[in-house]
């Protein structure tokens, strides 16, 4: 028997979540965002379950090449474009759509020797002040691009900083409209939050990431609980030890948790070296033998300690869900002061992954 911690990927849920996106944005094409190794799920494991998508968006050249080698012939959008002019030969070879967000990229594309033009996503800085051209510069860059022989189809692209808020896209949309004035081109603006909650921003291509994997763009599961999306990743393990505490006994490093009376504690294989957040406080939800319980005591590198009071029947070998179908990754993340995105991306390489079709 090997160490029982294991991640299971439910590809039926992944396909379902793409369907949810289709229903939410019925008039748009879909870039399935698979950056960061498909948000930690493993691009090679999951991409074929998303093959009903219109395109894949990512930012790592190796991942794009992997998709081509696996036989994906549809569009691939590189969300941050090329990081160095040298890469344009590979963009050409593998027919990658590039984002352009900086002047040096425009020059590099103009000077590249390509076999045929590349499709371009011109990135507007809509107020997030991360990547992109400010709205007042977009028109002139646009015109410059139209004169470059290496530029194929042009699309306007922007990204929202606050699309999970009801009024969160109002200001950015003003910037985008200003930038797009006099430009007749397709647009791609919407991340998951805008795909679910701002249909006025859907336009030609939406770019959902997190909802494909079954977590909430707001960090709160309740915000997506009725959307139809389902968690794809379950991080499971088992109880490998039991302790019976008396009043005053403590658990784990720093003796953070102290029992107020007799209490049974389960020791679970799985810790921060598996990707479980070390910062998770006492009370972080966990499911033991089908019953909701809580973390008690600090998360160690390889172990977590959980309260067995709600599940007296649990013992060595009882199944534990750290996150997944029942314990929402959003709830674990918010207990730990982060978001589901970070936890799924941080699934550690040492955790074995099994895929269920
Ligand atoms: C990551 C990313 C997305 C997807 O964001 P989600 O919140 O996961 O839906 C869309 N567009 C860009 C540019 C991104 O970087």
mmCIF file of C-alpha atoms and ligand atoms in Angstrom:
data_model
loop_
_atom_site.group_PDB
_atom_site.id
_atom_site.type_symbol
_atom_site.label_atom_id
_atom_site.label_comp_id
_atom_site.label_asym_id
_atom_site.label_seq_id
_atom_site.Cartn_x
_atom_site.Cartn_y
_atom_site.Cartn_z
ATOM 1 C CA UNK A 1 0.000 0.000 0.000
ATOM 2 C CA UNK A 2 1.260 3.449 -0.847
ATOM 3 C CA UNK A 3 0.576 6.718 0.909
ATOM 4 C CA UNK A 4 -3.157 7.290 0.524
ATOM 5 C CA UNK A 5 -3.229 10.944 -0.566
ATOM 6 C CA UNK A 6 -4.563 11.157 -4.109
ATOM 7 C CA UNK A 7 -6.158 13.695 -6.447
ATOM 8 C CA UNK A 8 -9.039 12.523 -8.613
ATOM 9 C CA UNK A 9 -10.113 14.500 -11.667
ATOM 10 C CA UNK A 10 -13.720 14.177 -12.773
ATOM 11 C CA UNK A 11 -13.671 14.824 -16.516
ATOM 12 C CA UNK A 12 -17.459 14.537 -16.717
ATOM 13 C CA UNK A 13 -17.614 17.582 -14.452
ATOM 14 C CA UNK A 14 -15.157 19.383 -16.734
ATOM 15 C CA UNK A 15 -17.321 18.699 -19.791
ATOM 16 C CA UNK A 16 -20.387 19.752 -17.814
ATOM 17 C CA UNK A 17 -18.716 23.023 -16.830
ATOM 18 C CA UNK A 18 -17.927 23.834 -20.452
ATOM 19 C CA UNK A 19 -21.623 23.246 -21.189
ATOM 20 C CA UNK A 20 -22.500 25.681 -18.390
ATOM 21 C CA UNK A 21 -20.260 28.262 -20.074
ATOM 22 C CA UNK A 22 -21.962 27.608 -23.420
ATOM 23 C CA UNK A 23 -25.377 28.176 -21.880
ATOM 24 C CA UNK A 24 -24.201 31.326 -20.089
ATOM 25 C CA UNK A 25 -22.700 32.823 -23.257
ATOM 26 C CA UNK A 26 -24.666 31.245 -26.113
ATOM 27 C CA UNK A 27 -23.616 33.786 -28.722
ATOM 28 C CA UNK A 28 -19.903 33.785 -28.001
ATOM 29 C CA UNK A 29 -17.082 31.495 -28.859
ATOM 30 C CA UNK A 30 -15.097 30.090 -25.945
ATOM 31 C CA UNK A 31 -11.413 30.241 -25.173
ATOM 32 C CA UNK A 32 -10.931 27.618 -22.483
ATOM 33 C CA UNK A 33 -8.168 28.991 -20.301
ATOM 34 C CA UNK A 34 -5.665 26.258 -19.476
ATOM 35 C CA UNK A 35 -2.729 28.306 -18.233
ATOM 36 C CA UNK A 36 -0.686 27.077 -15.276
ATOM 37 C CA UNK A 37 -0.942 23.482 -16.451
ATOM 38 C CA UNK A 38 -4.732 23.748 -16.608
ATOM 39 C CA UNK A 39 -4.946 25.384 -13.179
ATOM 40 C CA UNK A 40 -2.900 22.578 -11.667
ATOM 41 C CA UNK A 41 -5.015 19.774 -13.112
ATOM 42 C CA UNK A 42 -2.464 18.800 -15.762
ATOM 43 C CA UNK A 43 -3.009 20.031 -19.312
ATOM 44 C CA UNK A 44 -2.241 16.657 -20.824
ATOM 45 C CA UNK A 45 -4.810 14.981 -18.561
ATOM 46 C CA UNK A 46 -7.692 17.333 -19.169
ATOM 47 C CA UNK A 47 -7.437 19.021 -22.554
ATOM 48 C CA UNK A 48 -9.274 16.334 -24.520
ATOM 49 C CA UNK A 49 -12.292 16.613 -22.189
ATOM 50 C CA UNK A 50 -12.420 20.251 -23.312
ATOM 51 C CA UNK A 51 -12.043 19.512 -27.001
ATOM 52 C CA UNK A 52 -15.558 20.838 -27.635
ATOM 53 C CA UNK A 53 -14.108 24.297 -26.942
ATOM 54 C CA UNK A 54 -13.444 26.788 -29.746
ATOM 55 C CA UNK A 55 -9.896 27.454 -28.626
ATOM 56 C CA UNK A 56 -7.413 27.141 -25.785
ATOM 57 C CA UNK A 57 -5.805 30.105 -24.061
ATOM 58 C CA UNK A 58 -2.582 29.888 -22.074
ATOM 59 C CA UNK A 59 0.740 31.627 -21.767
ATOM 60 C CA UNK A 60 3.411 28.996 -21.776
ATOM 61 C CA UNK A 61 4.933 28.049 -25.111
ATOM 62 C CA UNK A 62 5.716 24.489 -23.999
ATOM 63 C CA UNK A 63 2.039 23.957 -23.164
ATOM 64 C CA UNK A 64 0.941 25.298 -26.550
ATOM 65 C CA UNK A 65 3.373 22.996 -28.340
ATOM 66 C CA UNK A 66 2.135 20.056 -26.279
ATOM 67 C CA UNK A 67 -1.410 20.728 -27.455
ATOM 68 C CA UNK A 68 -0.290 20.837 -31.088
ATOM 69 C CA UNK A 69 1.673 17.613 -30.643
ATOM 70 C CA UNK A 70 -1.399 15.959 -29.161
ATOM 71 C CA UNK A 71 -3.305 16.910 -32.302
ATOM 72 C CA UNK A 72 -5.228 20.060 -31.373
ATOM 73 C CA UNK A 73 -5.656 21.951 -34.653
ATOM 74 C CA UNK A 74 -7.950 24.725 -33.451
ATOM 75 C CA UNK A 75 -6.957 28.176 -32.244
ATOM 76 C CA UNK A 76 -4.483 28.706 -29.428
ATOM 77 C CA UNK A 77 -4.283 32.133 -27.810
ATOM 78 C CA UNK A 78 -1.120 33.150 -25.998
ATOM 79 C CA UNK A 79 -2.497 35.487 -23.341
ATOM 80 C CA UNK A 80 0.725 37.422 -22.795
ATOM 81 C CA UNK A 81 2.053 37.034 -26.316
ATOM 82 C CA UNK A 82 5.717 36.243 -26.885
ATOM 83 C CA UNK A 83 8.221 37.076 -24.152
ATOM 84 C CA UNK A 84 11.100 37.461 -26.602
ATOM 85 C CA UNK A 85 11.221 38.098 -30.336
ATOM 86 C CA UNK A 86 13.008 34.740 -30.816
ATOM 87 C CA UNK A 87 9.791 32.927 -29.988
ATOM 88 C CA UNK A 88 8.036 34.237 -33.064
ATOM 89 C CA UNK A 89 9.486 31.441 -35.176
ATOM 90 C CA UNK A 90 7.630 28.974 -32.935
ATOM 91 C CA UNK A 91 4.477 31.093 -32.956
ATOM 92 C CA UNK A 92 4.692 30.845 -36.736
ATOM 93 C CA UNK A 93 5.446 27.146 -36.821
ATOM 94 C CA UNK A 94 2.650 26.223 -34.398
ATOM 95 C CA UNK A 95 0.192 28.865 -35.638
ATOM 96 C CA UNK A 96 -0.399 30.589 -32.312
ATOM 97 C CA UNK A 97 -2.552 33.662 -31.863
ATOM 98 C CA UNK A 98 -0.563 36.274 -30.006
ATOM 99 C CA UNK A 99 -1.623 38.965 -27.627
ATOM 100 C CA UNK A 100 0.237 42.251 -28.101
ATOM 101 C CA UNK A 101 0.495 44.498 -25.052
ATOM 102 C CA UNK A 102 3.701 46.485 -25.556
ATOM 103 C CA UNK A 103 5.440 48.520 -28.224
ATOM 104 C CA UNK A 104 8.448 46.250 -28.412
ATOM 105 C CA UNK A 105 6.154 43.377 -29.380
ATOM 106 C CA UNK A 106 4.610 45.408 -32.203
ATOM 107 C CA UNK A 107 8.090 46.161 -33.556
ATOM 108 C CA UNK A 108 9.233 42.570 -33.174
ATOM 109 C CA UNK A 109 6.197 41.270 -35.002
ATOM 110 C CA UNK A 110 6.699 43.797 -37.796
ATOM 111 C CA UNK A 111 10.313 42.689 -38.239
ATOM 112 C CA UNK A 112 9.765 38.932 -37.979
ATOM 113 C CA UNK A 113 10.094 36.613 -40.946
ATOM 114 C CA UNK A 114 6.928 34.537 -40.902
ATOM 115 C CA UNK A 115 5.510 32.011 -43.325
ATOM 116 C CA UNK A 116 2.093 33.664 -43.035
ATOM 117 C CA UNK A 117 0.439 36.307 -40.856
ATOM 118 C CA UNK A 118 -0.429 35.624 -37.204
ATOM 119 C CA UNK A 119 -3.763 36.507 -35.663
ATOM 120 C CA UNK A 120 -3.368 39.213 -33.064
ATOM 121 C CA UNK A 121 -5.196 40.132 -29.861
ATOM 122 C CA UNK A 122 -4.529 43.767 -29.144
ATOM 123 C CA UNK A 123 -4.575 44.189 -25.381
ATOM 124 C CA UNK A 124 -6.324 47.217 -23.944
ATOM 125 C CA UNK A 125 -5.428 48.352 -20.446
ATOM 126 C CA UNK A 126 -8.967 48.904 -19.139
ATOM 127 C CA UNK A 127 -7.780 50.216 -15.776
ATOM 128 C CA UNK A 128 -6.198 47.193 -14.144
ATOM 129 C CA UNK A 129 -2.776 48.591 -15.051
ATOM 130 C CA UNK A 130 -1.165 45.253 -15.572
ATOM 131 C CA UNK A 131 -0.700 44.574 -19.296
ATOM 132 C CA UNK A 132 -1.981 46.519 -22.274
ATOM 133 C CA UNK A 133 -2.119 49.844 -24.071
ATOM 134 C CA UNK A 134 -3.986 52.729 -22.481
ATOM 135 C CA UNK A 135 -7.233 53.522 -24.344
ATOM 136 C CA UNK A 136 -5.884 56.744 -25.882
ATOM 137 C CA UNK A 137 -3.124 54.796 -27.648
ATOM 138 C CA UNK A 138 -5.193 51.918 -28.979
ATOM 139 C CA UNK A 139 -6.380 53.586 -32.167
ATOM 140 C CA UNK A 140 -2.912 54.499 -33.397
ATOM 141 C CA UNK A 141 -1.487 51.069 -32.507
ATOM 142 C CA UNK A 142 -4.430 49.545 -34.304
ATOM 143 C CA UNK A 143 -3.678 51.498 -37.452
ATOM 144 C CA UNK A 144 -0.021 50.629 -37.252
ATOM 145 C CA UNK A 145 -0.893 46.943 -36.943
ATOM 146 C CA UNK A 146 -3.143 47.071 -39.969
ATOM 147 C CA UNK A 147 -0.184 48.091 -42.059
ATOM 148 C CA UNK A 148 1.993 45.226 -40.862
ATOM 149 C CA UNK A 149 2.089 42.353 -43.277
ATOM 150 C CA UNK A 150 2.625 39.815 -40.471
ATOM 151 C CA UNK A 151 -0.690 40.711 -38.818
ATOM 152 C CA UNK A 152 -3.709 38.576 -39.690
ATOM 153 C CA UNK A 153 -7.106 38.843 -37.990
ATOM 154 C CA UNK A 154 -7.169 41.545 -35.315
ATOM 155 C CA UNK A 155 -9.237 41.274 -32.124
ATOM 156 C CA UNK A 156 -9.543 43.674 -29.204
ATOM 157 C CA UNK A 157 -8.883 42.134 -25.829
ATOM 158 C CA UNK A 158 -9.183 43.404 -22.266
ATOM 159 C CA UNK A 159 -9.278 41.874 -18.803
ATOM 160 C CA UNK A 160 -11.397 42.885 -15.808
ATOM 161 C CA UNK A 161 -10.045 43.465 -12.311
ATOM 162 C CA UNK A 162 -13.402 43.348 -10.482
ATOM 163 C CA UNK A 163 -15.873 41.415 -12.611
ATOM 164 C CA UNK A 164 -17.157 39.513 -9.565
ATOM 165 C CA UNK A 165 -18.742 42.756 -8.288
ATOM 166 C CA UNK A 166 -22.160 43.901 -9.557
ATOM 167 C CA UNK A 167 -20.764 47.289 -10.681
ATOM 168 C CA UNK A 168 -17.298 45.890 -11.299
ATOM 169 C CA UNK A 169 -17.110 46.308 -15.062
ATOM 170 C CA UNK A 170 -18.808 49.697 -15.466
ATOM 171 C CA UNK A 171 -15.638 51.800 -15.395
ATOM 172 C CA UNK A 172 -13.500 49.393 -17.444
ATOM 173 C CA UNK A 173 -16.244 49.153 -20.082
ATOM 174 C CA UNK A 174 -16.034 52.932 -20.493
ATOM 175 C CA UNK A 175 -12.294 52.651 -21.102
ATOM 176 C CA UNK A 176 -12.832 49.806 -23.535
ATOM 177 C CA UNK A 177 -15.497 51.720 -25.475
ATOM 178 C CA UNK A 178 -13.174 54.704 -25.648
ATOM 179 C CA UNK A 179 -10.352 52.507 -26.941
ATOM 180 C CA UNK A 180 -12.605 50.767 -29.479
ATOM 181 C CA UNK A 181 -14.080 53.902 -30.981
ATOM 182 C CA UNK A 182 -13.872 53.770 -34.749
ATOM 183 C CA UNK A 183 -12.476 50.232 -34.695
ATOM 184 C CA UNK A 184 -14.528 47.504 -36.286
ATOM 185 C CA UNK A 185 -13.186 44.304 -34.761
ATOM 186 C CA UNK A 186 -14.208 41.319 -32.677
ATOM 187 C CA UNK A 187 -13.757 41.635 -28.928
ATOM 188 C CA UNK A 188 -12.750 39.271 -26.131
ATOM 189 C CA UNK A 189 -13.233 40.694 -22.648
ATOM 190 C CA UNK A 190 -14.822 38.228 -20.254
ATOM 191 C CA UNK A 191 -13.136 36.033 -17.678
ATOM 192 C CA UNK A 192 -15.255 33.558 -15.670
ATOM 193 C CA UNK A 193 -16.884 36.219 -13.509
ATOM 194 C CA UNK A 194 -17.950 38.318 -16.508
ATOM 195 C CA UNK A 195 -19.039 35.174 -18.367
ATOM 196 C CA UNK A 196 -21.407 34.313 -15.506
ATOM 197 C CA UNK A 197 -22.487 37.740 -14.331
ATOM 198 C CA UNK A 198 -22.033 40.352 -17.080
ATOM 199 C CA UNK A 199 -23.608 39.183 -20.324
ATOM 200 C CA UNK A 200 -23.197 42.696 -21.736
ATOM 201 C CA UNK A 201 -19.457 41.987 -21.847
ATOM 202 C CA UNK A 202 -19.606 38.669 -23.690
ATOM 203 C CA UNK A 203 -19.050 39.882 -27.273
ATOM 204 C CA UNK A 204 -17.275 37.497 -29.671
ATOM 205 C CA UNK A 205 -15.071 35.338 -27.448
ATOM 206 C CA UNK A 206 -15.302 34.704 -23.700
ATOM 207 C CA UNK A 207 -12.258 33.489 -21.740
ATOM 208 C CA UNK A 208 -13.364 31.424 -18.737
ATOM 209 C CA UNK A 209 -10.818 29.668 -16.566
ATOM 210 C CA UNK A 210 -11.783 28.926 -12.968
ATOM 211 C CA UNK A 211 -15.409 27.953 -13.602
ATOM 212 C CA UNK A 212 -14.293 25.225 -16.000
ATOM 213 C CA UNK A 213 -12.548 23.619 -13.041
ATOM 214 C CA UNK A 214 -15.602 24.032 -10.820
ATOM 215 C CA UNK A 215 -14.661 26.791 -8.406
ATOM 216 C CA UNK A 216 -15.925 30.307 -7.888
ATOM 217 C CA UNK A 217 -14.324 33.388 -9.452
ATOM 218 C CA UNK A 218 -15.426 35.383 -6.401
ATOM 219 C CA UNK A 219 -13.860 32.935 -3.966
ATOM 220 C CA UNK A 220 -17.314 32.168 -2.520
ATOM 221 C CA UNK A 221 -18.897 28.889 -3.535
ATOM 222 C CA UNK A 222 -22.359 30.249 -2.701
ATOM 223 C CA UNK A 223 -21.979 32.638 -5.652
ATOM 224 C CA UNK A 224 -21.829 29.725 -8.113
ATOM 225 C CA UNK A 225 -23.821 27.133 -6.164
ATOM 226 C CA UNK A 226 -26.799 27.373 -8.522
ATOM 227 C CA UNK A 227 -24.809 27.910 -11.734
ATOM 228 C CA UNK A 228 -24.548 24.198 -12.494
ATOM 229 C CA UNK A 229 -20.746 24.018 -12.316
ATOM 230 C CA UNK A 230 -19.238 21.057 -10.485
ATOM 231 C CA UNK A 231 -15.806 20.610 -8.881
ATOM 232 C CA UNK A 232 -13.358 18.735 -11.105
ATOM 233 C CA UNK A 233 -10.585 18.021 -8.603
ATOM 234 C CA UNK A 234 -11.029 16.014 -5.416
ATOM 235 C CA UNK A 235 -8.079 15.808 -3.053
ATOM 236 C CA UNK A 236 -8.635 12.744 -0.939
ATOM 237 C CA UNK A 237 -6.764 10.741 1.638
ATOM 238 C CA UNK A 238 -7.283 8.481 4.640
ATOM 239 C CA UNK A 239 -6.860 8.446 8.369
ATOM 240 C CA UNK A 240 -3.527 6.839 9.219
ATOM 241 C CA UNK A 241 -3.529 7.335 13.003
ATOM 242 C CA UNK A 242 -5.814 8.085 15.943
ATOM 243 C CA UNK A 243 -5.158 9.948 19.203
ATOM 244 C CA UNK A 244 -7.441 10.066 22.216
ATOM 245 C CA UNK A 245 -7.004 13.385 24.002
ATOM 246 C CA UNK A 246 -7.826 14.407 27.543
ATOM 247 C CA UNK A 247 -8.712 17.935 28.609
ATOM 248 C CA UNK A 248 -5.679 20.180 28.193
ATOM 249 C CA UNK A 249 -3.853 17.971 25.687
ATOM 250 C CA UNK A 250 -2.576 19.764 22.592
ATOM 251 C CA UNK A 251 -2.143 18.787 18.975
ATOM 252 C CA UNK A 252 0.702 19.365 16.555
ATOM 253 C CA UNK A 253 3.352 22.067 16.095
ATOM 254 C CA UNK A 254 3.073 25.114 18.275
ATOM 255 C CA UNK A 255 0.436 23.312 20.348
ATOM 256 C CA UNK A 256 -2.087 25.550 18.635
ATOM 257 C CA UNK A 257 -5.075 23.378 19.424
ATOM 258 C CA UNK A 258 -5.883 22.402 22.983
ATOM 259 C CA UNK A 259 -8.660 19.942 23.838
ATOM 260 C CA UNK A 260 -11.210 21.151 26.368
ATOM 261 C CA UNK A 261 -12.313 17.634 27.181
ATOM 262 C CA UNK A 262 -11.939 14.096 25.938
ATOM 263 C CA UNK A 263 -11.642 14.135 22.175
ATOM 264 C CA UNK A 264 -10.697 11.739 19.388
ATOM 265 C CA UNK A 265 -8.348 13.096 16.751
ATOM 266 C CA UNK A 266 -7.651 11.591 13.358
ATOM 267 C CA UNK A 267 -4.261 11.923 11.709
ATOM 268 C CA UNK A 268 -4.640 12.318 7.940
ATOM 269 C CA UNK A 269 -1.948 11.657 5.338
ATOM 270 C CA UNK A 270 -1.672 14.987 3.491
ATOM 271 C CA UNK A 271 0.041 18.234 4.362
ATOM 272 C CA UNK A 272 1.459 21.410 2.920
ATOM 273 C CA UNK A 273 3.967 19.453 0.845
ATOM 274 C CA UNK A 274 0.943 18.030 -0.977
ATOM 275 C CA UNK A 275 -0.521 21.470 -1.595
ATOM 276 C CA UNK A 276 -2.821 21.744 1.414
ATOM 277 C CA UNK A 277 -2.468 25.299 2.778
ATOM 278 C CA UNK A 278 -0.264 25.394 5.846
ATOM 279 C CA UNK A 279 -2.045 28.509 7.014
ATOM 280 C CA UNK A 280 -5.422 26.705 7.327
ATOM 281 C CA UNK A 281 -6.771 27.530 10.806
ATOM 282 C CA UNK A 282 -8.611 25.329 13.287
ATOM 283 C CA UNK A 283 -12.115 24.900 11.942
ATOM 284 C CA UNK A 284 -11.184 24.585 8.263
ATOM 285 C CA UNK A 285 -13.762 22.173 6.808
ATOM 286 C CA UNK A 286 -12.822 18.600 5.971
ATOM 287 C CA UNK A 287 -14.958 15.516 5.372
ATOM 288 C CA UNK A 288 -14.176 12.339 7.292
ATOM 289 C CA UNK A 289 -15.953 9.098 6.493
ATOM 290 C CA UNK A 290 -18.734 11.048 4.794
ATOM 291 C CA UNK A 291 -19.256 13.473 7.694
ATOM 292 C CA UNK A 292 -18.285 17.142 7.740
ATOM 293 C CA UNK A 293 -15.659 17.913 10.351
ATOM 294 C CA UNK A 294 -12.787 20.344 10.879
ATOM 295 C CA UNK A 295 -9.069 20.715 11.037
ATOM 296 C CA UNK A 296 -7.660 21.017 14.557
ATOM 297 C CA UNK A 297 -4.001 21.907 15.017
ATOM 298 C CA UNK A 298 -1.433 23.234 12.584
ATOM 299 C CA UNK A 299 -1.049 21.646 9.182
ATOM 300 C CA UNK A 300 2.297 19.825 8.975
ATOM 301 C CA UNK A 301 4.364 19.042 5.905
ATOM 302 C CA UNK A 302 2.873 15.563 5.530
ATOM 303 C CA UNK A 303 -0.055 15.388 7.951
ATOM 304 C CA UNK A 304 -3.253 17.104 8.985
ATOM 305 C CA UNK A 305 -5.084 16.540 12.256
ATOM 306 C CA UNK A 306 -8.869 16.466 12.298
ATOM 307 C CA UNK A 307 -11.610 16.308 14.889
ATOM 308 C CA UNK A 308 -13.385 12.945 14.980
ATOM 309 C CA UNK A 309 -16.138 14.054 17.370
ATOM 310 C CA UNK A 310 -18.802 14.254 14.612
ATOM 311 C CA UNK A 311 -17.820 10.840 13.239
ATOM 312 C CA UNK A 312 -17.154 8.403 16.099
ATOM 313 C CA UNK A 313 -17.362 5.502 13.645
ATOM 314 C CA UNK A 314 -14.240 6.733 11.787
ATOM 315 C CA UNK A 315 -11.000 4.847 12.277
ATOM 316 C CA UNK A 316 -7.766 3.915 10.558
ATOM 317 C CA UNK A 317 -8.354 3.809 6.810
ATOM 318 C CA UNK A 318 -11.498 5.970 6.855
ATOM 319 C CA UNK A 319 -11.714 8.129 3.748
ATOM 320 C CA UNK A 320 -11.017 11.864 4.034
ATOM 321 C CA UNK A 321 -11.931 14.547 1.510
ATOM 322 C CA UNK A 322 -9.662 17.566 1.846
ATOM 323 C CA UNK A 323 -11.499 19.315 -0.973
ATOM 324 C CA UNK A 324 -13.682 18.203 -3.836
ATOM 325 C CA UNK A 325 -17.322 17.344 -4.435
ATOM 326 C CA UNK A 326 -18.396 17.901 -0.824
ATOM 327 C CA UNK A 327 -15.798 20.137 0.756
ATOM 328 C CA UNK A 328 -15.659 23.024 -1.687
ATOM 329 C CA UNK A 329 -12.159 24.200 -2.499
ATOM 330 C CA UNK A 330 -13.517 27.748 -2.124
ATOM 331 C CA UNK A 331 -14.401 27.037 1.507
ATOM 332 C CA UNK A 332 -10.984 25.608 2.325
ATOM 333 C CA UNK A 333 -9.350 28.524 0.512
ATOM 334 C CA UNK A 334 -11.387 31.195 2.245
ATOM 335 C CA UNK A 335 -10.655 29.647 5.652
ATOM 336 C CA UNK A 336 -6.985 29.931 4.706
ATOM 337 C CA UNK A 337 -7.318 33.502 3.417
ATOM 338 C CA UNK A 338 -6.863 32.683 -0.251
ATOM 339 C CA UNK A 339 -8.851 31.613 -3.309
ATOM 340 C CA UNK A 340 -9.521 28.256 -4.929
ATOM 341 C CA UNK A 341 -7.294 29.268 -7.861
ATOM 342 C CA UNK A 342 -4.204 29.218 -5.681
ATOM 343 C CA UNK A 343 -4.958 25.870 -4.058
ATOM 344 C CA UNK A 344 -5.623 24.026 -7.314
ATOM 345 C CA UNK A 345 -2.555 25.529 -8.981
ATOM 346 C CA UNK A 346 -0.442 24.483 -5.989
ATOM 347 C CA UNK A 347 -1.337 20.795 -6.047
ATOM 348 C CA UNK A 348 2.082 19.282 -5.434
ATOM 349 C CA UNK A 349 3.812 17.084 -8.010
ATOM 350 C CA UNK A 350 4.190 14.306 -5.447
ATOM 351 C CA UNK A 351 0.422 13.763 -5.290
ATOM 352 C CA UNK A 352 -0.664 10.919 -7.591
ATOM 353 C CA UNK A 353 -3.471 11.937 -9.909
ATOM 354 C CA UNK A 354 -6.141 9.631 -11.294
ATOM 355 C CA UNK A 355 -8.571 10.638 -13.979
ATOM 356 C CA UNK A 356 -12.160 9.485 -14.046
ATOM 357 C CA UNK A 357 -13.889 9.784 -17.395
HETATM 358 C C1 LIG B 1 -6.462 33.833 -16.260
HETATM 359 C C2 LIG B 1 -7.103 34.665 -17.299
HETATM 360 C C3 LIG B 1 -8.444 34.445 -17.661
HETATM 361 C C4 LIG B 1 -9.335 33.470 -16.942
HETATM 362 O O1 LIG B 1 -9.657 33.996 -15.663
HETATM 363 P P1 LIG B 1 -10.665 33.230 -14.694
HETATM 364 O O2 LIG B 1 -10.909 34.175 -13.581
HETATM 365 O O3 LIG B 1 -9.968 31.995 -14.243
HETATM 366 O O4 LIG B 1 -11.873 32.923 -15.500
HETATM 367 C C5 LIG B 1 -8.954 35.184 -18.696
HETATM 368 N N1 LIG B 1 -8.185 36.112 -19.347
HETATM 369 C C6 LIG B 1 -6.917 36.350 -19.004
HETATM 370 C C7 LIG B 1 -6.132 37.381 -19.724
HETATM 371 C C8 LIG B 1 -6.331 35.648 -17.969
HETATM 372 O O5 LIG B 1 -5.069 35.888 -17.633
#
